[in-house]
Amino acid sequence: MNIFRFAGDMTHLISILVLLLKIYATKSCSGISLKTQELYALVFLTRYLDLFTDFISLYNTLMKLVFITSSLAIVWCMRGDPAVRRTYDKEIDTFRHYFLVLGCFVLALLLHEKFTVQEVLWAFSIYLEAVAIIPQLVLLQRSGNVDNLTGQYVLFLGAYRAFYILNWIYRYLTEARFTRWIACISGLVQTALYADFFYYYFISWKNNAKLKLPA
Amino acid sequence: NSEDDLHDEL
């Protein structure tokens, strides 16, 4: 474990806490893409298949449980809770995320560490996580105004993988045989997708203005 | 060795 990876995990955890706060405090999921949340639930379920077979550390196991349960709770709440469900932007959350799932699965069948069920699904989860934010970014562009908690949620979510990139650089420099090309390249694509969001977020912060993404 | 095979990152 290094400080970059720990900062990344904490930033990721904060993003989830901000989203839970928004949904439970405001009893609203307006501005949140259910499709992105469903993709994240799929990412964690397919990535942490080793939860009960490989014990890395208490921290690792705990965080996996937190990510799986929180992502499922958010999807369940957005689909099930009548009060929250009413605020879901159903008519603009229309990105066809099934294509993302299919594309990532085909890619995982072609590019993986080992051709085993667990490794192919692990690669699938890495590729899917890289593109899972797309329905959310599309929804924010369509909805125009972005409320503070939603903006902070996306900001922390984007920042976490940027910390992981620093972690991979650090591990590459300090560990003899460290090569994680699948995670590194996907992580770069994932962070790059947030580039324009980061830019408009910085502009709105600098001008102390409301965050608006151009359509 | 098995250590490398494990995905030790989240």
PDB file of N, CA and C in Angstrom, chain A residues 7-84:
ATOM      1  N   ALA A   7      -4.890   7.334  -0.818  1.00  0.00           N
ATOM      2  CA  ALA A   7      -5.638   8.575  -1.129  1.00  0.00           C
ATOM      3  C   ALA A   7      -6.702   8.289  -2.182  1.00  0.00           C
ATOM      4  N   GLY A   8      -6.355   7.453  -3.135  1.00  0.00           N
ATOM      5  CA  GLY A   8      -7.326   7.092  -4.178  1.00  0.00           C
ATOM      6  C   GLY A   8      -8.515   6.360  -3.593  1.00  0.00           C
ATOM      7  N   ASP A   9      -8.247   5.374  -2.744  1.00  0.00           N
ATOM      8  CA  ASP A   9      -9.354   4.612  -2.128  1.00  0.00           C
ATOM      9  C   ASP A   9     -10.225   5.518  -1.262  1.00  0.00           C
ATOM     10  N   MET A  10      -9.582   6.424  -0.514  1.00  0.00           N
ATOM     11  CA  MET A  10     -10.366   7.329   0.362  1.00  0.00           C
ATOM     12  C   MET A  10     -11.201   8.286  -0.494  1.00  0.00           C
ATOM     13  N   THR A  11     -10.633   8.772  -1.587  1.00  0.00           N
ATOM     14  CA  THR A  11     -11.376   9.671  -2.489  1.00  0.00           C
ATOM     15  C   THR A  11     -12.566   8.929  -3.094  1.00  0.00           C
ATOM     16  N   HIS A  12     -12.329   7.681  -3.442  1.00  0.00           N
ATOM     17  CA  HIS A  12     -13.418   6.864  -3.990  1.00  0.00           C
ATOM     18  C   HIS A  12     -14.513   6.689  -2.943  1.00  0.00           C
ATOM     19  N   LEU A  13     -14.096   6.396  -1.722  1.00  0.00           N
ATOM     20  CA  LEU A  13     -15.054   6.217  -0.616  1.00  0.00           C
ATOM     21  C   LEU A  13     -15.830   7.511  -0.384  1.00  0.00           C
ATOM     22  N   ILE A  14     -15.131   8.651  -0.413  1.00  0.00           N
ATOM     23  CA  ILE A  14     -15.801   9.948  -0.204  1.00  0.00           C
ATOM     24  C   ILE A  14     -16.843  10.179  -1.289  1.00  0.00           C
ATOM     25  N   SER A  15     -16.493   9.819  -2.537  1.00  0.00           N
ATOM     26  CA  SER A  15     -17.465  10.051  -3.626  1.00  0.00           C
ATOM     27  C   SER A  15     -18.744   9.265  -3.353  1.00  0.00           C
ATOM     28  N   ILE A  16     -18.603   8.056  -2.854  1.00  0.00           N
ATOM     29  CA  ILE A  16     -19.780   7.231  -2.563  1.00  0.00           C
ATOM     30  C   ILE A  16     -20.558   7.821  -1.389  1.00  0.00           C
ATOM     31  N   LEU A  17     -19.842   8.305  -0.388  1.00  0.00           N
ATOM     32  CA  LEU A  17     -20.521   8.917   0.775  1.00  0.00           C
ATOM     33  C   LEU A  17     -21.262  10.180   0.361  1.00  0.00           C
ATOM     34  N   VAL A  18     -20.668  10.975  -0.554  1.00  0.00           N
ATOM     35  CA  VAL A  18     -21.331  12.201  -1.030  1.00  0.00           C
ATOM     36  C   VAL A  18     -22.615  11.831  -1.775  1.00  0.00           C
ATOM     37  N   LEU A  19     -22.534  10.766  -2.579  1.00  0.00           N
ATOM     38  CA  LEU A  19     -23.739  10.352  -3.326  1.00  0.00           C
ATOM     39  C   LEU A  19     -24.814   9.856  -2.367  1.00  0.00           C
ATOM     40  N   LEU A  20     -24.407   9.062  -1.382  1.00  0.00           N
ATOM     41  CA  LEU A  20     -25.391   8.561  -0.399  1.00  0.00           C
ATOM     42  C   LEU A  20     -25.998   9.738   0.359  1.00  0.00           C
ATOM     43  N   LEU A  21     -25.134  10.716   0.707  1.00  0.00           N
ATOM     44  CA  LEU A  21     -25.632  11.903   1.415  1.00  0.00           C
ATOM     45  C   LEU A  21     -26.678  12.598   0.560  1.00  0.00           C
ATOM     46  N   LYS A  22     -26.349  12.806  -0.717  1.00  0.00           N
ATOM     47  CA  LYS A  22     -27.277  13.522  -1.594  1.00  0.00           C
ATOM     48  C   LYS A  22     -28.614  12.791  -1.656  1.00  0.00           C
ATOM     49  N   ILE A  23     -28.565  11.484  -1.864  1.00  0.00           N
ATOM     50  CA  ILE A  23     -29.805  10.737  -2.048  1.00  0.00           C
ATOM     51  C   ILE A  23     -30.609  10.694  -0.753  1.00  0.00           C
ATOM     52  N   TYR A  24     -29.941  10.409   0.381  1.00  0.00           N
ATOM     53  CA  TYR A  24     -30.692  10.257   1.642  1.00  0.00           C
ATOM     54  C   TYR A  24     -31.025  11.593   2.271  1.00  0.00           C
ATOM     55  N   ALA A  25     -30.149  12.599   2.091  1.00  0.00           N
ATOM     56  CA  ALA A  25     -30.429  13.900   2.739  1.00  0.00           C
ATOM     57  C   ALA A  25     -31.482  14.674   1.950  1.00  0.00           C
ATOM     58  N   THR A  26     -31.357  14.634   0.609  1.00  0.00           N
ATOM     59  CA  THR A  26     -32.313  15.425  -0.178  1.00  0.00           C
ATOM     60  C   THR A  26     -33.477  14.553  -0.663  1.00  0.00           C
ATOM     61  N   LYS A  27     -33.392  13.230  -0.361  1.00  0.00           N
ATOM     62  CA  LYS A  27     -34.428  12.297  -0.838  1.00  0.00           C
ATOM     63  C   LYS A  27     -34.647  12.475  -2.337  1.00  0.00           C
ATOM     64  N   SER A  28     -33.522  12.759  -3.033  1.00  0.00           N
ATOM     65  CA  SER A  28     -33.656  13.001  -4.471  1.00  0.00           C
ATOM     66  C   SER A  28     -32.445  12.435  -5.192  1.00  0.00           C
ATOM     67  N   CYS A  29     -32.705  11.895  -6.377  1.00  0.00           N
ATOM     68  CA  CYS A  29     -31.579  11.404  -7.193  1.00  0.00           C
ATOM     69  C   CYS A  29     -31.562  12.151  -8.521  1.00  0.00           C
ATOM     70  N   SER A  30     -32.087  13.383  -8.501  1.00  0.00           N
ATOM     71  CA  SER A  30     -32.088  14.147  -9.766  1.00  0.00           C
ATOM     72  C   SER A  30     -30.652  14.466 -10.150  1.00  0.00           C
ATOM     73  N   GLY A  31     -30.358  14.300 -11.402  1.00  0.00           N
ATOM     74  CA  GLY A  31     -28.986  14.568 -11.865  1.00  0.00           C
ATOM     75  C   GLY A  31     -28.098  13.346 -11.780  1.00  0.00           C
ATOM     76  N   ILE A  32     -28.615  12.247 -11.169  1.00  0.00           N
ATOM     77  CA  ILE A  32     -27.803  11.032 -11.047  1.00  0.00           C
ATOM     78  C   ILE A  32     -28.266  10.020 -12.088  1.00  0.00           C
ATOM     79  N   SER A  33     -27.311   9.442 -12.796  1.00  0.00           N
ATOM     80  CA  SER A  33     -27.663   8.456 -13.827  1.00  0.00           C
ATOM     81  C   SER A  33     -27.781   7.075 -13.189  1.00  0.00           C
ATOM     82  N   LEU A  34     -28.952   6.489 -13.267  1.00  0.00           N
ATOM     83  CA  LEU A  34     -29.160   5.129 -12.743  1.00  0.00           C
ATOM     84  C   LEU A  34     -28.305   4.163 -13.550  1.00  0.00           C
ATOM     85  N   LYS A  35     -28.140   4.447 -14.842  1.00  0.00           N
ATOM     86  CA  LYS A  35     -27.360   3.524 -15.689  1.00  0.00           C
ATOM     87  C   LYS A  35     -25.914   3.451 -15.226  1.00  0.00           C
ATOM     88  N   THR A  36     -25.342   4.613 -14.879  1.00  0.00           N
ATOM     89  CA  THR A  36     -23.963   4.604 -14.374  1.00  0.00           C
ATOM     90  C   THR A  36     -23.895   3.826 -13.068  1.00  0.00           C
ATOM     91  N   GLN A  37     -24.892   3.999 -12.207  1.00  0.00           N
ATOM     92  CA  GLN A  37     -24.876   3.281 -10.931  1.00  0.00           C
ATOM     93  C   GLN A  37     -25.008   1.774 -11.143  1.00  0.00           C
ATOM     94  N   GLU A  38     -25.805   1.388 -12.116  1.00  0.00           N
ATOM     95  CA  GLU A  38     -25.936  -0.050 -12.429  1.00  0.00           C
ATOM     96  C   GLU A  38     -24.613  -0.600 -12.969  1.00  0.00           C
ATOM     97  N   LEU A  39     -23.938   0.209 -13.784  1.00  0.00           N
ATOM     98  CA  LEU A  39     -22.651  -0.241 -14.324  1.00  0.00           C
ATOM     99  C   LEU A  39     -21.630  -0.404 -13.194  1.00  0.00           C
ATOM    100  N   TYR A  40     -21.648   0.537 -12.226  1.00  0.00           N
ATOM    101  CA  TYR A  40     -20.692   0.410 -11.115  1.00  0.00           C
ATOM    102  C   TYR A  40     -20.985  -0.831 -10.277  1.00  0.00           C
ATOM    103  N   ALA A  41     -22.270  -1.126 -10.071  1.00  0.00           N
ATOM    104  CA  ALA A  41     -22.604  -2.336  -9.302  1.00  0.00           C
ATOM    105  C   ALA A  41     -22.052  -3.564 -10.035  1.00  0.00           C
ATOM    106  N   LEU A  42     -22.188  -3.562 -11.362  1.00  0.00           N
ATOM    107  CA  LEU A  42     -21.671  -4.686 -12.163  1.00  0.00           C
ATOM    108  C   LEU A  42     -20.141  -4.743 -12.090  1.00  0.00           C
ATOM    109  N   VAL A  43     -19.514  -3.563 -12.105  1.00  0.00           N
ATOM    110  CA  VAL A  43     -18.041  -3.500 -12.009  1.00  0.00           C
ATOM    111  C   VAL A  43     -17.574  -4.173 -10.722  1.00  0.00           C
ATOM    112  N   PHE A  44     -18.196  -3.811  -9.604  1.00  0.00           N
ATOM    113  CA  PHE A  44     -17.723  -4.356  -8.312  1.00  0.00           C
ATOM    114  C   PHE A  44     -18.060  -5.846  -8.190  1.00  0.00           C
ATOM    115  N   LEU A  45     -19.229  -6.237  -8.696  1.00  0.00           N
ATOM    116  CA  LEU A  45     -19.619  -7.655  -8.568  1.00  0.00           C
ATOM    117  C   LEU A  45     -18.700  -8.547  -9.402  1.00  0.00           C
ATOM    118  N   THR A  46     -18.264  -8.027 -10.570  1.00  0.00           N
ATOM    119  CA  THR A  46     -17.401  -8.886 -11.419  1.00  0.00           C
ATOM    120  C   THR A  46     -15.930  -8.762 -11.030  1.00  0.00           C
ATOM    121  N   ARG A  47     -15.569  -7.669 -10.346  1.00  0.00           N
ATOM    122  CA  ARG A  47     -14.157  -7.501  -9.979  1.00  0.00           C
ATOM    123  C   ARG A  47     -13.816  -8.220  -8.677  1.00  0.00           C
ATOM    124  N   TYR A  48     -14.766  -8.283  -7.760  1.00  0.00           N
ATOM    125  CA  TYR A  48     -14.453  -8.814  -6.422  1.00  0.00           C
ATOM    126  C   TYR A  48     -14.950 -10.245  -6.254  1.00  0.00           C
ATOM    127  N   LEU A  49     -14.870 -11.029  -7.326  1.00  0.00           N
ATOM    128  CA  LEU A  49     -15.277 -12.437  -7.223  1.00  0.00           C
ATOM    129  C   LEU A  49     -14.343 -13.167  -6.254  1.00  0.00           C
ATOM    130  N   ASP A  50     -13.128 -12.610  -6.089  1.00  0.00           N
ATOM    131  CA  ASP A  50     -12.142 -13.289  -5.220  1.00  0.00           C
ATOM    132  C   ASP A  50     -12.344 -12.898  -3.763  1.00  0.00           C
ATOM    133  N   LEU A  51     -13.453 -12.246  -3.485  1.00  0.00           N
ATOM    134  CA  LEU A  51     -13.685 -11.714  -2.125  1.00  0.00           C
ATOM    135  C   LEU A  51     -13.563 -12.829  -1.092  1.00  0.00           C
ATOM    136  N   PHE A  52     -14.106 -14.001  -1.409  1.00  0.00           N
ATOM    137  CA  PHE A  52     -14.106 -15.082  -0.404  1.00  0.00           C
ATOM    138  C   PHE A  52     -12.999 -16.095  -0.657  1.00  0.00           C
ATOM    139  N   THR A  53     -12.287 -15.964  -1.779  1.00  0.00           N
ATOM    140  CA  THR A  53     -11.253 -16.984  -2.046  1.00  0.00           C
ATOM    141  C   THR A  53      -9.844 -16.454  -1.761  1.00  0.00           C
ATOM    142  N   ASP A  54      -9.587 -15.181  -2.091  1.00  0.00           N
ATOM    143  CA  ASP A  54      -8.231 -14.660  -1.836  1.00  0.00           C
ATOM    144  C   ASP A  54      -8.298 -13.580  -0.761  1.00  0.00           C
ATOM    145  N   PHE A  55      -7.668 -13.862   0.380  1.00  0.00           N
ATOM    146  CA  PHE A  55      -7.638 -12.845   1.431  1.00  0.00           C
ATOM    147  C   PHE A  55      -6.360 -12.037   1.289  1.00  0.00           C
ATOM    148  N   ILE A  56      -6.479 -10.760   0.993  1.00  0.00           N
ATOM    149  CA  ILE A  56      -5.290  -9.902   0.851  1.00  0.00           C
ATOM    150  C   ILE A  56      -5.015  -9.217   2.184  1.00  0.00           C
ATOM    151  N   SER A  57      -6.018  -8.512   2.713  1.00  0.00           N
ATOM    152  CA  SER A  57      -5.886  -7.849   4.021  1.00  0.00           C
ATOM    153  C   SER A  57      -7.287  -7.504   4.498  1.00  0.00           C
ATOM    154  N   LEU A  58      -7.386  -7.174   5.765  1.00  0.00           N
ATOM    155  CA  LEU A  58      -8.691  -6.806   6.316  1.00  0.00           C
ATOM    156  C   LEU A  58      -9.211  -5.559   5.597  1.00  0.00           C
ATOM    157  N   TYR A  59      -8.292  -4.627   5.373  1.00  0.00           N
ATOM    158  CA  TYR A  59      -8.644  -3.375   4.674  1.00  0.00           C
ATOM    159  C   TYR A  59      -9.232  -3.695   3.304  1.00  0.00           C
ATOM    160  N   ASN A  60      -8.558  -4.572   2.563  1.00  0.00           N
ATOM    161  CA  ASN A  60      -8.975  -4.921   1.204  1.00  0.00           C
ATOM    162  C   ASN A  60     -10.361  -5.549   1.213  1.00  0.00           C
ATOM    163  N   THR A  61     -10.547  -6.488   2.148  1.00  0.00           N
ATOM    164  CA  THR A  61     -11.848  -7.167   2.215  1.00  0.00           C
ATOM    165  C   THR A  61     -12.954  -6.205   2.630  1.00  0.00           C
ATOM    166  N   LEU A  62     -12.649  -5.370   3.623  1.00  0.00           N
ATOM    167  CA  LEU A  62     -13.666  -4.408   4.102  1.00  0.00           C
ATOM    168  C   LEU A  62     -14.086  -3.460   2.984  1.00  0.00           C
ATOM    169  N   MET A  63     -13.091  -2.900   2.275  1.00  0.00           N
ATOM    170  CA  MET A  63     -13.401  -1.930   1.219  1.00  0.00           C
ATOM    171  C   MET A  63     -14.220  -2.579   0.106  1.00  0.00           C
ATOM    172  N   LYS A  64     -13.886  -3.833  -0.212  1.00  0.00           N
ATOM    173  CA  LYS A  64     -14.653  -4.527  -1.256  1.00  0.00           C
ATOM    174  C   LYS A  64     -16.108  -4.660  -0.827  1.00  0.00           C
ATOM    175  N   LEU A  65     -16.309  -5.018   0.442  1.00  0.00           N
ATOM    176  CA  LEU A  65     -17.685  -5.168   0.950  1.00  0.00           C
ATOM    177  C   LEU A  65     -18.409  -3.819   0.908  1.00  0.00           C
ATOM    178  N   VAL A  66     -17.710  -2.752   1.269  1.00  0.00           N
ATOM    179  CA  VAL A  66     -18.318  -1.415   1.267  1.00  0.00           C
ATOM    180  C   VAL A  66     -18.717  -1.016  -0.153  1.00  0.00           C
ATOM    181  N   PHE A  67     -17.823  -1.258  -1.104  1.00  0.00           N
ATOM    182  CA  PHE A  67     -18.110  -0.852  -2.491  1.00  0.00           C
ATOM    183  C   PHE A  67     -19.272  -1.671  -3.059  1.00  0.00           C
ATOM    184  N   ILE A  68     -19.289  -2.955  -2.787  1.00  0.00           N
ATOM    185  CA  ILE A  68     -20.362  -3.800  -3.339  1.00  0.00           C
ATOM    186  C   ILE A  68     -21.699  -3.415  -2.711  1.00  0.00           C
ATOM    187  N   THR A  69     -21.730  -3.318  -1.376  1.00  0.00           N
ATOM    188  CA  THR A  69     -23.032  -3.052  -0.725  1.00  0.00           C
ATOM    189  C   THR A  69     -23.520  -1.643  -1.047  1.00  0.00           C
ATOM    190  N   SER A  70     -22.617  -0.658  -1.087  1.00  0.00           N
ATOM    191  CA  SER A  70     -23.080   0.720  -1.340  1.00  0.00           C
ATOM    192  C   SER A  70     -23.604   0.856  -2.767  1.00  0.00           C
ATOM    193  N   SER A  71     -22.916   0.232  -3.718  1.00  0.00           N
ATOM    194  CA  SER A  71     -23.375   0.378  -5.112  1.00  0.00           C
ATOM    195  C   SER A  71     -24.712  -0.325  -5.303  1.00  0.00           C
ATOM    196  N   LEU A  72     -24.884  -1.472  -4.650  1.00  0.00           N
ATOM    197  CA  LEU A  72     -26.187  -2.167  -4.756  1.00  0.00           C
ATOM    198  C   LEU A  72     -27.277  -1.374  -4.036  1.00  0.00           C
ATOM    199  N   ALA A  73     -26.930  -0.782  -2.902  1.00  0.00           N
ATOM    200  CA  ALA A  73     -27.916  -0.003  -2.133  1.00  0.00           C
ATOM    201  C   ALA A  73     -28.392   1.197  -2.951  1.00  0.00           C
ATOM    202  N   ILE A  74     -27.474   1.839  -3.667  1.00  0.00           N
ATOM    203  CA  ILE A  74     -27.837   3.019  -4.464  1.00  0.00           C
ATOM    204  C   ILE A  74     -28.768   2.605  -5.602  1.00  0.00           C
ATOM    205  N   VAL A  75     -28.432   1.518  -6.295  1.00  0.00           N
ATOM    206  CA  VAL A  75     -29.296   1.053  -7.395  1.00  0.00           C
ATOM    207  C   VAL A  75     -30.656   0.659  -6.833  1.00  0.00           C
ATOM    208  N   TRP A  76     -30.636  -0.063  -5.715  1.00  0.00           N
ATOM    209  CA  TRP A  76     -31.900  -0.521  -5.113  1.00  0.00           C
ATOM    210  C   TRP A  76     -32.763   0.674  -4.713  1.00  0.00           C
ATOM    211  N   CYS A  77     -32.094   1.702  -4.147  1.00  0.00           N
ATOM    212  CA  CYS A  77     -32.827   2.884  -3.686  1.00  0.00           C
ATOM    213  C   CYS A  77     -33.398   3.662  -4.868  1.00  0.00           C
ATOM    214  N   MET A  78     -32.613   3.789  -5.941  1.00  0.00           N
ATOM    215  CA  MET A  78     -33.081   4.571  -7.101  1.00  0.00           C
ATOM    216  C   MET A  78     -34.200   3.849  -7.840  1.00  0.00           C
ATOM    217  N   ARG A  79     -34.194   2.510  -7.707  1.00  0.00           N
ATOM    218  CA  ARG A  79     -35.254   1.746  -8.393  1.00  0.00           C
ATOM    219  C   ARG A  79     -36.452   1.507  -7.480  1.00  0.00           C
ATOM    220  N   GLY A  80     -36.164   1.352  -6.195  1.00  0.00           N
ATOM    221  CA  GLY A  80     -37.220   0.863  -5.299  1.00  0.00           C
ATOM    222  C   GLY A  80     -37.902   1.932  -4.475  1.00  0.00           C
ATOM    223  N   ASP A  81     -37.101   2.875  -3.923  1.00  0.00           N
ATOM    224  CA  ASP A  81     -37.704   3.837  -2.994  1.00  0.00           C
ATOM    225  C   ASP A  81     -38.630   4.799  -3.764  1.00  0.00           C
ATOM    226  N   PRO A  82     -39.936   4.796  -3.461  1.00  0.00           N
ATOM    227  CA  PRO A  82     -40.898   5.616  -4.213  1.00  0.00           C
ATOM    228  C   PRO A  82     -40.530   7.100  -4.230  1.00  0.00           C
ATOM    229  N   ALA A  83     -40.098   7.628  -3.074  1.00  0.00           N
ATOM    230  CA  ALA A  83     -39.801   9.076  -3.006  1.00  0.00           C
ATOM    231  C   ALA A  83     -38.624   9.400  -3.922  1.00  0.00           C
ATOM    232  N   VAL A  84     -37.575   8.575  -3.852  1.00  0.00           N
ATOM    233  CA  VAL A  84     -36.372   8.849  -4.648  1.00  0.00           C
ATOM    234  C   VAL A  84     -36.660   8.583  -6.120  1.00  0.00           C
TER     235      VAL A  84
END
